[in-house]
Amino acid sequence: MNMKILVVDDEEDVKSLFEQKFRREIRGGQFEFSFAFSGEEALEYMQNHPSEVVMILSDINMPGMSGIELLKRIRSEHPSAPPQVMMITAYGDAANHDQAMQLGADDFLTKPVNFNELKEKLLLL
Amino acid sequence: MHFIVAFFLIQFAHSAMQHTDKLPKWDNFFKYARYYTFALLAIYYIARQPDMFTWVWNLSLLGLLWVFYKEDDFLTIRSTVQSIVPFVGVSMLSDLVELLFPKFHKSYDDIFGMAILFAWIFCFVIWFYARKQQKVLSQERRDRLRDEEIAREQKQSLEYLVAERTQELTQQKEELQKAIEELKATQNQLIQSEKMASLGELTAGIAHEIQNPLNFVNNFSEVSVELCQELEEEIDKTGIDDNDKDYIKGIISDLSQNQQKITHHGKRADSIVKGMLQHSRASSGEKEPVEVNALADEYMRLAYHGLRAKDKEFNAALVTDFDTTIGTVNVLPQDLGRVFLNLFTNAFYAVAEKKRKLTEAGQLGDYKPEVKISTKKFDNKLYIRVSDNGTGMPEHVKAKIFQPFFTTKPTGQGTGLGLSMSYDIITNGHAGVLEVDTVEGEKTEFRITIPIA
């Protein structure tokens, strides 16, 4: 089974980090990662690849469209075949967490990301 | 006739002198002058009224006049005294004429007698006039004296008023000065806390900015270690010569160790950044009822054993003086725990340092490291004191200890965030006060005061 995951972060190095961290899983065909470096790019990607993405990992603090804004748009524009959305932020305070969960996030992670924990969570899906 | 003139002249001069301060000087003179006139009068009658006696009278009067003219003390009555000059003159002229031309005198006896009488009357008219004037003068003088008295009284009451006002003003000035000093102190405190707050914000801001790149460093170095392991496994699958294989594995092992070093130091930086972030973190959790004594005791032991684990030699007496009536107090337990941990860690460090320095100098003597905690509940306030008999601090160190990143510990042993965070937790988190008292080389005492509702 091939799970399609879209990672949204303004830091481009996230791409190589994920690709290296999940090297085995990608090689084994368990995960397939796509990357978007802004909220706008993420929405465009979803427009071009409808109903493909199963999981979205998004940063909250990004220039332009924030992760929270992206989450709102995803929930309003893609009501059918809704992807799972996991928010990742450096600001792990309760207000941020509550807002994300209220807007329909499925999970909430704080930076620095514990990749082992993330791996387990992704494998459970 | 002459007697009456002399008598009244003396009387007049005497009474005139009474208004001046020269009287004591002339008192005796008037007394003897009076006796002298009476004596002359007596001699005149005893000697059966000899004619030549008027010469004695006239000379005596001239003498008196001469005294009044000579002495400046009689300046005021001089003009009045002059009134007897015509009398004496006429009288002497009459006697002289009688002596030299007895016939001529005899034929004009009446005229001489009349002239003397007029001169005599003239004397008394002038005197009465002078007396009257003197009375008016003395009345004026009395009035002036009374006015002066009133003026003096007014002056006195004014002076009293001025003194009163001056005292009031002085008091106000002192109060104002005190107020200014208090204001200055408050301003200093404000500046200090403002500095702390802005430093805290700055610290947090820097921490956030550093955290993201630091995460990449840590993540990439970690993943590189994994890659090295993978590479090592893959190498075994190839048919490379064993010697070459070992050489390559050696390089991979070095690379892996380097990555581990990067991870290690990255983690160190990460823990500093985490400490910095704890500054800005909005109050973590809720206040809850906590046994403060138990909390303090727990962290005291924690800090002690933490140090013991690093330094087996270390030893210190733990003295507790708990107020058992405190019970539970609403505090942020984790935050207050951090404060205790910081204060105790510092206290143990200070006594350990002192012991080390004394040992190095060979002056250990009977130094016994001691760290003391005392708590007290009083007047709706919780007082906590953490004291040690360690190295103490000089004034310039004491002034900076609550600033973030200020540390006296060697590099790598302290972040300089412990006390600044403790200050933040006590002042902002608990609306309390954190103060320090220290004597360099002898002791340090941290005092926490927290209001309990």
Coordinates of C-alpha atoms in Angstrom, one line a residue:
Chain A
M1 CA 0.0 0.0 0.0
N2 CA 1.3 3.4 -1.0
M3 CA 0.4 6.3 1.3
K4 CA 0.7 9.8 -0.2
I5 CA 1.9 12.4 2.2
L6 CA 2.1 16.1 1.5
V7 CA 4.6 18.0 3.6
V8 CA 4.0 21.8 3.8
D9 CA 6.9 23.9 5.2
D10 CA 8.6 27.1 4.1
E11 CA 12.0 25.5 4.9
E12 CA 13.2 23.8 1.8
D13 CA 15.6 21.6 3.7
V14 CA 12.6 19.8 5.2
K15 CA 12.4 17.9 1.9
S16 CA 15.8 16.3 2.1
L17 CA 15.4 15.7 5.8
F18 CA 12.2 13.8 5.3
E19 CA 13.6 11.9 2.3
Q20 CA 16.5 10.8 4.4
K21 CA 14.6 10.0 7.5
F22 CA 12.0 8.0 5.7
R23 CA 14.5 6.5 3.2
R24 CA 13.7 2.9 4.1
E25 CA 9.9 3.5 4.0
I26 CA 10.1 5.4 0.7
R27 CA 12.2 2.6 -0.8
G28 CA 9.9 0.0 0.6
G29 CA 7.0 1.9 -1.1
Q30 CA 5.1 2.4 2.2
F31 CA 5.2 6.2 1.9
E32 CA 5.3 8.6 -1.0
F33 CA 6.2 12.2 -0.1
S34 CA 5.4 15.4 -1.9
F35 CA 6.5 18.8 -0.8
A36 CA 5.0 22.2 -0.9
F37 CA 6.9 25.3 0.4
S38 CA 3.9 27.5 1.1
G39 CA 0.2 27.2 1.8
E40 CA -0.6 28.5 -1.7
E41 CA 1.6 25.9 -3.3
A42 CA -0.1 23.2 -1.2
L43 CA -3.6 24.2 -2.4
E44 CA -2.4 24.2 -6.0
Y45 CA -0.9 20.8 -5.6
M46 CA -4.2 19.4 -4.2
Q47 CA -6.1 21.0 -7.1
N48 CA -3.8 19.3 -9.6
H49 CA -3.9 15.9 -7.7
P50 CA -7.4 15.6 -6.4
S51 CA -8.2 12.9 -3.9
E52 CA -4.6 11.6 -4.0
V53 CA -3.2 13.0 -0.8
V54 CA -4.1 11.0 2.3
M55 CA -2.0 12.9 4.8
I56 CA -0.9 16.5 5.1
L57 CA 1.8 17.6 7.5
S58 CA 1.8 21.3 7.7
D59 CA 3.9 23.9 9.5
I60 CA 1.8 26.7 11.1
N61 CA 4.2 29.6 11.0
M62 CA 4.8 30.3 7.3
P63 CA 5.1 33.5 5.4
G64 CA 2.0 34.2 3.3
M65 CA -0.7 31.7 4.0
S66 CA -0.3 30.3 7.5
G67 CA -0.8 26.6 8.3
I68 CA -4.0 27.5 10.1
E69 CA -5.4 29.3 7.0
L70 CA -4.4 26.3 4.9
L71 CA -6.3 24.0 7.3
K72 CA -9.4 26.2 7.0
R73 CA -9.2 26.2 3.2
I74 CA -8.7 22.4 3.0
R75 CA -11.6 21.7 5.3
S76 CA -13.9 24.1 3.3
E77 CA -12.7 23.3 -0.3
H78 CA -12.2 19.5 0.0
P79 CA -15.1 18.2 2.0
S80 CA -15.2 15.0 0.0
A81 CA -12.4 12.5 0.6
P82 CA -10.9 14.7 3.3
P83 CA -7.2 14.2 4.0
Q84 CA -5.8 13.8 7.4
V85 CA -4.1 16.9 8.6
M86 CA -1.3 17.0 11.1
M87 CA -0.1 20.4 12.3
I88 CA 3.6 20.9 13.2
T89 CA 4.7 24.0 15.0
A90 CA 7.5 25.5 17.1
Y91 CA 4.9 27.1 19.3
G92 CA 3.4 24.3 21.3
D93 CA 1.2 26.4 23.5
A94 CA -2.4 25.5 24.4
A95 CA -4.0 28.3 22.4
N96 CA -2.3 27.2 19.2
H97 CA -3.1 23.6 19.8
D98 CA -6.8 24.3 20.6
Q99 CA -7.3 26.5 17.6
A100 CA -5.8 23.9 15.3
M101 CA -7.9 21.1 16.8
Q102 CA -11.0 23.2 16.6
L103 CA -10.5 23.9 12.9
G104 CA -10.4 20.2 12.3
A105 CA -6.7 19.1 12.6
D106 CA -6.3 15.4 13.3
D107 CA -3.1 15.8 15.2
F108 CA -0.7 18.3 16.6
L109 CA 3.1 18.0 16.9
T110 CA 5.6 20.4 18.3
K111 CA 9.1 21.0 16.9
P112 CA 11.7 19.6 17.1
V113 CA 9.8 16.7 15.5
N114 CA 10.4 13.3 17.0
F115 CA 10.7 11.3 13.8
N116 CA 10.3 7.9 15.5
E117 CA 7.0 9.1 17.0
L118 CA 5.9 10.5 13.7
K119 CA 6.8 7.3 11.9
E120 CA 4.7 5.3 14.3
K121 CA 1.8 7.6 13.9
L122 CA 2.0 7.4 10.1
L123 CA 2.3 3.7 10.1
L124 CA -0.8 3.3 12.2
L125 CA -2.9 5.0 9.5
Chain B
M1 CA 14.4 135.8 95.0
H2 CA 17.7 134.2 93.8
F3 CA 16.9 131.2 96.0
I4 CA 13.6 130.6 94.2
V5 CA 15.3 130.9 90.8
A6 CA 18.1 128.5 91.8
F7 CA 15.7 126.1 93.4
F8 CA 13.4 125.9 90.4
L9 CA 16.3 125.8 88.0
I10 CA 17.7 122.7 89.7
Q11 CA 14.3 121.2 90.0
F12 CA 13.6 121.8 86.3
A13 CA 16.9 120.5 85.1
H14 CA 16.5 117.4 87.4
S15 CA 13.1 116.6 86.1
A16 CA 14.2 117.1 82.5
M17 CA 17.1 114.7 83.1
Q18 CA 14.8 112.1 84.4
H19 CA 13.6 111.3 80.9
T20 CA 17.2 110.5 79.8
D21 CA 19.6 107.7 80.8
K22 CA 22.1 110.3 82.1
L23 CA 20.4 110.7 85.5
P24 CA 22.5 108.4 87.7
K25 CA 25.6 110.3 86.6
W26 CA 24.1 113.7 87.7
D27 CA 22.0 112.6 90.6
N28 CA 24.6 113.4 93.2
F29 CA 25.3 116.7 91.5
F30 CA 21.7 117.8 91.8
K31 CA 21.5 116.6 95.4
Y32 CA 24.6 118.7 96.5
A33 CA 23.4 121.7 94.4
R34 CA 20.1 121.6 96.3
Y35 CA 21.9 121.3 99.7
Y36 CA 24.1 124.2 98.6
T37 CA 21.1 126.5 97.8
F38 CA 19.5 125.7 101.1
A39 CA 22.8 126.4 102.9
L40 CA 23.1 129.7 101.1
L41 CA 19.5 130.6 102.1
A42 CA 20.2 129.7 105.7
I43 CA 23.5 131.7 105.8
Y44 CA 21.7 134.6 104.2
Y45 CA 19.2 134.8 107.0
I46 CA 21.7 133.9 109.8
A47 CA 23.9 136.7 108.5
R48 CA 21.0 139.1 108.7
Q49 CA 20.5 139.6 105.0
P50 CA 23.8 141.3 103.9
D51 CA 23.6 143.2 100.6
M52 CA 26.7 141.7 99.2
F53 CA 25.0 138.2 99.4
T54 CA 23.4 138.7 96.0
W55 CA 26.9 138.5 94.5
V56 CA 27.2 135.0 96.0
W57 CA 23.8 134.1 94.6
N58 CA 24.6 135.5 91.2
L59 CA 28.0 133.8 91.0
S60 CA 26.5 130.5 92.1
L61 CA 23.8 130.9 89.4
L62 CA 26.5 131.7 86.8
G63 CA 28.4 128.6 88.0
L64 CA 25.3 126.5 87.5
L65 CA 24.8 128.0 84.0
W66 CA 28.4 127.3 83.2
V67 CA 27.9 123.6 84.2
F68 CA 24.8 123.4 82.0
Y69 CA 26.6 125.0 79.1
K70 CA 29.8 123.0 79.5
E71 CA 28.2 119.5 79.7
D72 CA 26.6 118.1 76.5
D73 CA 24.3 116.0 78.6
F74 CA 22.2 119.2 79.2
L75 CA 21.8 120.0 75.6
T76 CA 18.1 119.7 75.6
I77 CA 17.5 122.2 78.4
R78 CA 20.1 124.7 77.4
S79 CA 17.7 127.1 75.7
T80 CA 15.4 127.2 78.7
V81 CA 18.2 127.7 81.1
Q82 CA 19.3 130.7 79.1
S83 CA 16.1 132.4 80.4
I84 CA 17.9 133.2 83.7
V85 CA 20.7 135.0 82.0
P86 CA 18.7 138.4 81.9
F87 CA 17.8 138.0 85.5
V88 CA 21.3 137.3 86.6
G89 CA 22.6 140.0 84.3
V90 CA 20.2 142.7 85.5
S91 CA 20.8 141.7 89.1
M92 CA 24.6 141.9 88.7
L93 CA 24.4 145.2 86.8
S94 CA 22.2 146.6 89.6
D95 CA 24.7 145.5 92.2
L96 CA 27.6 146.8 90.2
V97 CA 26.0 150.2 89.7
E98 CA 25.2 150.3 93.4
L99 CA 28.8 149.5 94.2
L100 CA 30.4 152.0 91.8
F101 CA 27.8 154.8 91.6
P102 CA 25.7 154.5 94.8
K103 CA 24.1 157.9 94.2
F104 CA 23.1 157.1 90.7
H105 CA 21.8 153.7 91.8
K106 CA 19.8 155.3 94.6
S107 CA 18.1 157.7 92.3
Y108 CA 17.1 154.9 89.9
D109 CA 16.5 152.3 92.6
D110 CA 13.0 151.7 91.5
I111 CA 13.9 151.2 87.9
F112 CA 16.6 148.6 88.8
G113 CA 14.1 146.9 91.2
M114 CA 11.5 146.9 88.4
A115 CA 14.1 145.5 85.9
I116 CA 15.1 142.7 88.2
L117 CA 11.4 141.9 88.9
F118 CA 10.7 141.7 85.2
A119 CA 13.7 139.6 84.5
W120 CA 12.6 137.4 87.3
I121 CA 9.1 137.1 86.0
F122 CA 10.5 136.5 82.5
C123 CA 12.4 133.6 83.9
F124 CA 9.3 132.0 85.3
V125 CA 7.2 132.7 82.2
I126 CA 9.8 130.9 80.1
W127 CA 10.0 128.1 82.5
F128 CA 6.3 127.5 82.6
Y129 CA 6.3 127.6 78.8
A130 CA 9.2 125.2 78.7
R131 CA 7.4 122.9 81.2
K132 CA 4.3 122.9 79.1
Q133 CA 6.3 122.0 76.1
Q134 CA 8.2 119.4 78.0
K135 CA 4.9 117.9 79.1
V136 CA 3.7 117.7 75.4
L137 CA 7.1 116.2 74.5
S138 CA 6.9 113.6 77.3
Q139 CA 3.3 112.8 76.2
E140 CA 4.6 112.3 72.7
R141 CA 7.4 110.2 74.0
R142 CA 5.0 108.0 75.9
D143 CA 2.9 107.7 72.8
R144 CA 6.0 106.8 70.8
L145 CA 6.9 104.3 73.5
R146 CA 3.5 102.7 73.4
D147 CA 3.6 102.6 69.6
E148 CA 7.0 101.0 69.8
E149 CA 5.6 98.5 72.3
I150 CA 2.8 97.6 69.9
A151 CA 5.2 97.4 67.0
R152 CA 7.4 95.1 69.1
E153 CA 4.5 92.9 69.9
Q154 CA 3.5 92.8 66.3
K155 CA 7.0 92.0 65.3
Q156 CA 7.2 89.3 67.8
S157 CA 4.0 87.7 66.6
L158 CA 5.2 88.0 63.1
E159 CA 8.4 86.4 64.0
Y160 CA 6.5 83.6 65.6
L161 CA 4.4 83.2 62.5
V162 CA 7.5 83.2 60.3
A163 CA 9.1 80.5 62.5
E164 CA 6.0 78.4 62.4
R165 CA 5.8 78.7 58.6
T166 CA 9.5 78.0 58.3
Q167 CA 9.0 74.9 60.3
E168 CA 6.0 73.8 58.2
L169 CA 8.0 74.5 55.0
T170 CA 11.0 72.6 56.3
Q171 CA 8.8 69.7 57.2
Q172 CA 7.2 69.8 53.7
K173 CA 10.6 70.0 52.1
E174 CA 11.7 66.9 54.0
E175 CA 8.5 65.1 53.1
L176 CA 9.0 66.0 49.4
Q177 CA 12.6 64.9 49.6
K178 CA 11.5 61.6 51.0
A179 CA 8.9 61.3 48.3
I180 CA 11.5 62.0 45.6
E181 CA 13.8 59.4 47.1
E182 CA 11.0 56.9 47.1
L183 CA 10.2 57.8 43.5
K184 CA 13.7 57.4 42.5
A185 CA 13.9 54.0 44.1
T186 CA 10.6 53.0 42.4
Q187 CA 11.9 54.3 39.1
N188 CA 15.1 52.2 39.5
Q189 CA 13.0 49.2 40.3
L190 CA 10.8 49.9 37.3
I191 CA 13.8 50.3 35.0
Q192 CA 15.2 47.1 36.4
S193 CA 12.0 45.1 35.9
E194 CA 11.5 46.7 32.5
K195 CA 15.1 45.7 31.6
M196 CA 14.4 42.2 32.8
A197 CA 11.1 42.0 30.8
S198 CA 12.7 43.3 27.6
L199 CA 15.7 41.0 28.1
G200 CA 13.3 38.1 28.6
E201 CA 11.4 38.9 25.5
L202 CA 14.6 39.4 23.5
T203 CA 15.9 36.1 24.9
A204 CA 12.7 34.3 23.9
G205 CA 12.8 35.9 20.4
I206 CA 16.4 34.8 19.9
A207 CA 15.6 31.4 21.1
H208 CA 12.8 31.0 18.6
E209 CA 15.0 32.1 15.8
I210 CA 17.8 29.8 16.8
Q211 CA 15.5 26.8 17.4
N212 CA 14.6 26.2 13.8
P213 CA 18.1 26.0 12.3
L214 CA 19.2 24.1 15.4
N215 CA 16.5 21.5 14.7
F216 CA 17.9 21.0 11.2
V217 CA 21.4 20.6 12.6
N218 CA 20.3 18.0 15.1
N219 CA 18.0 16.2 12.7
F220 CA 20.5 16.1 9.9
S221 CA 23.3 14.9 12.1
E222 CA 21.0 12.2 13.5
V223 CA 20.0 11.0 10.1
S224 CA 23.6 11.1 9.0
V225 CA 24.5 8.7 11.8
E226 CA 21.7 6.4 10.5
L227 CA 23.1 6.8 7.0
C228 CA 26.5 5.8 8.2
Q229 CA 25.2 2.6 9.7
E230 CA 23.3 1.8 6.6
L231 CA 26.4 2.5 4.5
E232 CA 28.4 0.1 6.7
E233 CA 25.8 -2.6 6.2
E234 CA 25.8 -2.0 2.4
I235 CA 29.6 -2.2 2.3
D236 CA 29.5 -5.7 3.6
K237 CA 27.3 -6.7 0.7
T238 CA 29.9 -5.6 -1.9
G239 CA 32.9 -7.6 -3.0
I240 CA 35.5 -5.0 -2.2
D241 CA 38.9 -6.2 -1.0
D242 CA 38.8 -6.7 2.8
N243 CA 41.7 -4.2 3.4
D244 CA 39.9 -1.5 1.4
K245 CA 36.7 -2.4 3.2
D246 CA 38.3 -1.9 6.6
Y247 CA 39.8 1.4 5.4
I248 CA 36.4 2.6 4.2
K249 CA 34.7 1.4 7.4
G250 CA 37.3 3.3 9.3
I251 CA 36.3 6.5 7.5
I252 CA 32.7 5.8 8.0
S253 CA 33.2 5.3 11.7
D254 CA 35.0 8.6 11.9
L255 CA 32.2 10.3 10.0
S256 CA 29.7 8.7 12.3
Q257 CA 31.6 9.8 15.4
N258 CA 31.8 13.3 14.0
Q259 CA 28.0 13.3 13.5
Q260 CA 27.5 12.1 17.0
K261 CA 29.6 15.0 18.3
I262 CA 27.5 17.4 16.2
T263 CA 24.4 15.8 17.7
H264 CA 25.8 16.0 21.2
H265 CA 26.7 19.7 21.0
G266 CA 23.5 20.4 19.1
K267 CA 21.6 18.9 22.0
R268 CA 23.6 21.1 24.4
A269 CA 22.6 24.2 22.4
D270 CA 19.1 22.9 22.3
S271 CA 18.8 22.6 26.1
I272 CA 20.0 26.2 26.4
V273 CA 17.5 27.3 23.9
K274 CA 14.8 25.4 25.8
G275 CA 15.8 27.2 28.9
M276 CA 15.5 30.5 27.1
L277 CA 12.1 29.6 25.8
Q278 CA 10.9 28.8 29.3
H279 CA 11.3 32.6 30.0
S280 CA 8.6 33.6 27.5
R281 CA 6.3 30.6 28.0
A282 CA 3.0 31.9 29.3
S283 CA 2.4 30.6 32.8
S284 CA 2.5 26.8 32.4
G285 CA -0.4 25.2 34.1
E286 CA -2.7 26.4 36.9
K287 CA -2.0 27.4 40.4
E288 CA -2.8 24.6 42.8
P289 CA -2.6 24.0 46.5
V290 CA 0.9 22.7 47.3
E291 CA 2.7 21.7 50.5
V292 CA 5.4 24.3 50.1
N293 CA 7.6 22.7 52.8
A294 CA 7.5 19.3 51.2
L295 CA 8.2 20.9 47.8
A296 CA 11.2 22.8 49.1
D297 CA 12.5 19.7 50.9
E298 CA 12.1 17.5 47.8
Y299 CA 14.1 19.9 45.6
M300 CA 16.7 20.5 48.3
R301 CA 17.5 16.8 48.3
L302 CA 17.2 16.6 44.5
A303 CA 19.8 19.4 44.1
Y304 CA 22.0 17.9 46.8
H305 CA 22.1 14.4 45.2
G306 CA 22.5 15.9 41.8
L307 CA 25.7 17.5 43.0
R308 CA 26.8 14.4 44.9
A309 CA 26.4 12.3 41.7
K310 CA 29.0 14.5 40.0
D311 CA 31.3 15.0 43.0
K312 CA 31.5 12.1 45.5
E313 CA 33.6 14.2 47.8
F314 CA 31.0 16.8 48.2
N315 CA 29.2 17.1 51.5
A316 CA 27.1 19.8 53.1
A317 CA 24.8 20.0 56.1
L318 CA 21.1 20.5 55.1
V319 CA 19.3 22.6 57.7
T320 CA 15.6 22.9 57.5
D321 CA 13.5 25.3 59.5
F322 CA 9.9 24.8 58.4
D323 CA 6.9 26.7 59.7
T324 CA 4.5 23.7 60.1
T325 CA 1.5 26.0 60.1
I326 CA 1.9 26.9 56.4
G327 CA 0.0 23.8 55.1
T328 CA -0.9 24.2 51.5
V329 CA -0.5 27.4 49.4
N330 CA -1.7 28.1 45.9
V331 CA 1.3 28.2 43.7
L332 CA 2.6 27.0 40.3
P333 CA 4.3 23.8 41.6
Q334 CA 6.5 23.1 38.6
D335 CA 7.7 26.7 38.4
L336 CA 8.3 27.1 42.1
G337 CA 10.1 23.8 42.0
R338 CA 12.4 25.2 39.3
V339 CA 13.1 28.2 41.5
F340 CA 13.9 25.9 44.5
L341 CA 16.1 23.8 42.3
N342 CA 18.0 26.9 41.0
L343 CA 18.5 28.4 44.4
F344 CA 19.6 25.1 46.0
T345 CA 21.9 24.2 43.1
N346 CA 23.5 27.7 43.4
A347 CA 23.8 27.4 47.2
F348 CA 25.5 23.9 47.0
Y349 CA 27.7 25.2 44.3
A350 CA 28.7 28.2 46.4
V351 CA 29.6 26.1 49.5
A352 CA 31.5 23.5 47.3
E353 CA 33.5 26.4 45.7
K354 CA 34.3 27.8 49.1
K355 CA 35.5 24.5 50.3
R356 CA 37.5 23.9 47.2
K357 CA 39.2 27.3 47.5
L358 CA 39.9 26.9 51.2
T359 CA 41.4 23.5 50.5
E360 CA 43.6 24.9 47.8
A361 CA 44.8 27.6 50.1
G362 CA 45.3 25.1 52.9
Q363 CA 43.0 27.0 55.2
L364 CA 40.1 24.7 55.4
G365 CA 40.2 24.8 59.2
D366 CA 36.8 23.8 60.6
Y367 CA 34.7 25.1 57.7
K368 CA 31.5 23.2 57.5
P369 CA 29.4 23.8 54.4
E370 CA 25.8 24.4 55.3
V371 CA 22.7 25.2 53.2
K372 CA 19.6 26.3 55.0
I373 CA 16.0 26.6 54.1
S374 CA 13.5 28.3 56.3
T375 CA 9.8 29.1 55.7
K376 CA 7.4 31.3 57.5
K377 CA 3.8 32.3 57.1
F378 CA 3.0 35.7 58.5
D379 CA 0.4 38.3 57.8
N380 CA -0.9 36.6 54.6
K381 CA 2.5 36.3 53.2
L382 CA 4.8 33.4 52.7
Y383 CA 8.4 34.0 53.4
I384 CA 11.0 31.5 52.1
R385 CA 14.7 31.9 52.8
V386 CA 17.5 29.9 51.2
S387 CA 20.9 30.7 52.7
D388 CA 24.4 29.2 52.5
N389 CA 27.7 29.9 54.1
G390 CA 29.5 29.7 50.7
T391 CA 31.5 32.1 48.7
G392 CA 29.1 35.0 48.7
M393 CA 29.2 37.7 46.0
P394 CA 30.9 41.0 45.4
E395 CA 28.6 44.0 44.7
H396 CA 29.2 44.0 41.0
V397 CA 28.1 40.4 40.7
K398 CA 25.1 40.9 42.9
A399 CA 23.9 43.6 40.7
K400 CA 23.7 41.3 37.7
I401 CA 22.6 38.0 38.9
F402 CA 19.0 38.3 37.8
Q403 CA 20.0 39.2 34.2
P404 CA 19.7 36.5 31.6
F405 CA 22.9 34.8 30.6
F406 CA 24.9 36.2 33.5
T407 CA 26.9 33.4 35.1
T408 CA 30.0 33.1 37.2
K409 CA 30.3 29.4 36.5
P410 CA 32.9 28.1 34.0
T411 CA 31.8 27.7 30.4
G412 CA 29.4 24.8 30.0
Q413 CA 28.4 24.6 33.7
G414 CA 25.8 27.3 33.8
T415 CA 23.5 28.9 31.2
G416 CA 23.0 32.1 33.3
L417 CA 19.3 31.6 33.0
G418 CA 18.5 30.0 36.4
L419 CA 18.2 33.1 38.5
S420 CA 16.7 35.3 35.8
M421 CA 14.0 32.7 35.3
S422 CA 13.5 32.4 39.0
Y423 CA 13.1 36.1 39.2
D424 CA 10.5 36.0 36.5
I425 CA 8.6 33.1 38.1
I426 CA 8.5 34.8 41.5
T427 CA 7.6 38.4 40.3
N428 CA 5.4 37.7 37.3
G429 CA 4.1 34.2 38.1
H430 CA 3.4 34.7 41.8
A431 CA 3.3 38.6 42.2
G432 CA 6.0 38.1 44.8
V433 CA 9.5 39.5 45.5
L434 CA 12.9 37.8 45.1
E435 CA 15.7 39.5 46.9
V436 CA 19.3 38.7 47.7
D437 CA 21.6 39.5 50.6
T438 CA 25.2 38.6 50.5
V439 CA 28.6 39.1 52.2
E440 CA 31.5 38.3 49.9
G441 CA 33.4 35.3 51.1
E442 CA 30.9 34.5 53.9
K443 CA 27.3 33.9 52.9
T444 CA 24.4 34.5 50.6
E445 CA 20.7 34.6 51.4
F446 CA 17.9 34.6 48.9
R447 CA 14.5 35.8 50.2
I448 CA 11.2 34.9 48.5
T449 CA 8.1 36.7 49.6
I450 CA 4.8 35.6 48.1
P451 CA 1.4 37.0 48.9
I452 CA -1.2 34.4 49.7
A453 CA -4.8 35.4 49.3

